[in-house]
Steps between C-alpha positions, in 0.01 A plus 500: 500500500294155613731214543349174366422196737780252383265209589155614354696572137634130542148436595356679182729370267454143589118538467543692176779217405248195590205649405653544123627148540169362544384724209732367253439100591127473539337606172175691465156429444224752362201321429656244302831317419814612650655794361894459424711774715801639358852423594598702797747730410849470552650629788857598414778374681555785842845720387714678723515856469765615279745801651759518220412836407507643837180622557507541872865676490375827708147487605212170571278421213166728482269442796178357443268717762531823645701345793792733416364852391650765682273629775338888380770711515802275559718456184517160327908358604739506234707213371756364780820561292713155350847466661763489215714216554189308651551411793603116609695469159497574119323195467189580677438779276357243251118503494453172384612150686842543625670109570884474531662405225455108395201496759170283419200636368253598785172308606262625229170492754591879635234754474719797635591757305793584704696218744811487674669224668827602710705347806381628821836477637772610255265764320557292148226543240489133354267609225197717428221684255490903482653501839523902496142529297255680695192348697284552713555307858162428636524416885887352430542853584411401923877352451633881504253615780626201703813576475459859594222415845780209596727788545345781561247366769446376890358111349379471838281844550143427529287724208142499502330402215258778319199534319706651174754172528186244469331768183838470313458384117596101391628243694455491881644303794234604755581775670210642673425851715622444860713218460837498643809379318837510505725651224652137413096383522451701263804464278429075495162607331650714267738284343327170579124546456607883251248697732453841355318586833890387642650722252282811613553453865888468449496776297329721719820373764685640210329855542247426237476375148719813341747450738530104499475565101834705537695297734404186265646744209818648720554126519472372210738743344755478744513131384513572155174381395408732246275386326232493793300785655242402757125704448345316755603319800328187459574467086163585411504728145617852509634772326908386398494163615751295377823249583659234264603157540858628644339708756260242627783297514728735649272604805398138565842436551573811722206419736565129520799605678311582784400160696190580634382582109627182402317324791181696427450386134614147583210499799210229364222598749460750801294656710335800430326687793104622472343809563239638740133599401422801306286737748380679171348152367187372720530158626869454363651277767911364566709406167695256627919415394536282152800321363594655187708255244775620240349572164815386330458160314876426415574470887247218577547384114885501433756310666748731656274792490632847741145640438464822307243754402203488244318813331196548281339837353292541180769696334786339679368129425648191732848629621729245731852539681603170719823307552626117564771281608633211385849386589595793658445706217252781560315625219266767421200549220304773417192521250336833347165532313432123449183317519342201603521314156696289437515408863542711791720719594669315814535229251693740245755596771546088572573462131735794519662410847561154338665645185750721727581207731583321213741721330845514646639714790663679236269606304414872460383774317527790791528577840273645820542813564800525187831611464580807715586672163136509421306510800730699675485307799633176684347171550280475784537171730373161417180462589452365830320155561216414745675537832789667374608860693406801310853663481777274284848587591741457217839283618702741289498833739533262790837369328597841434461584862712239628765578257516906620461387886831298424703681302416783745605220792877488272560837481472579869697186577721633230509860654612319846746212371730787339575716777567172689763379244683783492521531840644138525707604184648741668599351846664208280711745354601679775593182691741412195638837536 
């Protein structure tokens, strides 16, 4: 699978754009008068994919390359089964756009086939499209592998870059054989700068790709995100991937809980360290440190922007996940299979961050993570901001430990204050005697 250059298609298609342009509006000469050109044709208005029908209800559309057949001899994965209730709410079963009832229309300039926008705080799902239909993630999958290294790792152990972490397929950050980095080094270029070459070498922290692969799985279905399963560490096309709009949602909101992931994605610029020659290339000399800058546009782009995390495969197309403040509200957006037309994808997740801050605190159509009747489980903690501890104590069990520590306080003072009265009882009466 070859992942495309995002700048030299916007290259190619402006050139191809200008170059018919200046086709259409200079006419032609061929050894004579000027020969009348046709009308160009009519380029229809763009139209956003239509989910009604549920196409995506258990599996991502076809892929579009061999990115995802089976290695020889390993079977091709079935089908991740469809939870029945869904789970969030009834409501998110719908496959088309789900809006609360007497809600607006939605900006029409959205390219995704699948969206969700939800409070990052409360768990609410303000509104959505196909929020449980299947997709593939792209790199938004780094969110899950983040999650898993920021608890599962020593941030500050030094690892030593390889030769197999700078080969890795896609997008890189810069690793290079015999440079030294720490875990949370490496971690800021995976969500920041989405360095495959980051994703291999945390893996390999992780005990390798098949073993990162099933902790990211383990994971994910302890959360209730089942719609996902992880095929690669780094999001790049394999056999069974998938999430949904929900999920995406759902384990952006789980790692943004952690401060340091919350920091990392709202980080501009840092520091990246360099590497030292390669012995096996003659004459290669020092590779000096290099800031690397956040790929994600909303954050420099949006006011209010948290950061977030931006994807891109051929069969995956542009996939996004990000979140925003404004007033104190905190809200999340997430974006599967869109393109660049008719704007960007950042830009669809401003139009759709606007929409949610501008319904009503009220408005719903489901919840993050669901009702414990269909998800079986309870609500995890709000998610934590910048700064922010990484364990939330709830005010009710430290009420309900006062309470017992008293009442327990009464009864002994109860168990004393008897004996004593009926002592004092009894010298009373046998004074009056």
């Amino acid at each position: 699978m070859y992942i495309r250059e995002l700048h030299q298609r916007t290259a190619r298609r402006f050139g191809s754009v200008l170059t018919a342009a200046v086709l259409a509006a200079v006419p032609i000469t061929v050894c004579g008068p000027a020969i009348a050109q046709p009308p160009p044709p009519t380029v229809p208005p763009f139209v956003t994919p239509v989910t009604d029908t549920c196409p995506q209800r258990t599996q991502p559309p076809p892929a579009i390359d061999a990115s995802e057949v089976p290695e020889p001899g390993d079977p091709a994965p079935t089908p991740l089964a469809v939870p029945d209730p869904p789970i969030g709410g009834k409501r998110l079963g719908e496959c088309g756009v789900v809006l609360p009832s007497g809600a607006p229309a939605v900006p029409p300039d959205i390219s995704a086939t699948a969206w969700m926008v939800s409070d990052l705080d409360t768990g609410a799902v303000l509104a959505a499209k196909d929020p449980h239909g299947r997709y593939r993630p792209a790199s938004t999958i780094k969110v899950l592998l983040a999650t898993v290294a920021l608890r599962t790792l020593d941030l500050d152990k030094i690892v030593v870059g390889t030769q197999a972490d700078a080969d890795v397929e896609g997008t890189r950050v810069g690793i290079g054989p015999g440079g030294r980095y720490t875990n949370r080094q490496l971690l800021h270029g995976l969500v920041m700068a989405s360095g495959n070459d980051a994703a291999h070498a945390i893996a390999a922290q992780l005990g390798g790709d098949e073993a990162a692969i099933a902790k990211m799985n383990d994971l994910a279905k302890s959360l209730h995100a089942y719609d996902t399963r992880a095929a690669t560490p780094s999001g790049l096309d394999g056999p069974g991937m998938s999430t949904s709009a929900y999920d995406l949602s759902l384990l952006f909101r789980e790692a943004m809980s952690i401060p340091l992931f919350a920091q990392m994605i709202g980080t501009e610029q840092l520091d990246f360290p360099g590497y030292p020659p390669n012995p096996a290339i003659p004459g290669d000399q020092d590779h000096p440190g290099f800031p690397i800058a956040n790929d994600n546009g909303l954050l420099y782009n949006y006011p209010g922007a948290l950061g977030g995390k931006t994807g891109y495969t051929d069969d995956a197309r542009q996939t996004f996940v990000a979140a925003a403040e404004r007033d104190g509200r905190r809200l999340s957006v997430t974006l599967l299979q869109a393109d660049v037309l008719p704007i960007r994808p950042w830009e669809q997740a401003a139009r759709l961050l606007d929409y949610g801050f501008g319904l009503g605190p009220e408005a719903k159509v489901g919840d993050i993570p669901g009702d414990e009747s269909e998800s079986g489980s309870a609500a995890p903690g709000l998610a934590a901001p910048p700064g922010e501890g990484d364990i939330a104590y709830s005010a009710q069990p430290a009420a309900d430990s006062a309470y017992d520590e008293l009442w327990m306080l009464l009864m002994v003072a109860g168990l004393i204050l008897v004996p004593v009265l009926l002592v004092g009882t009894w010298h009373i009466r046998t004074r009056r005697h």
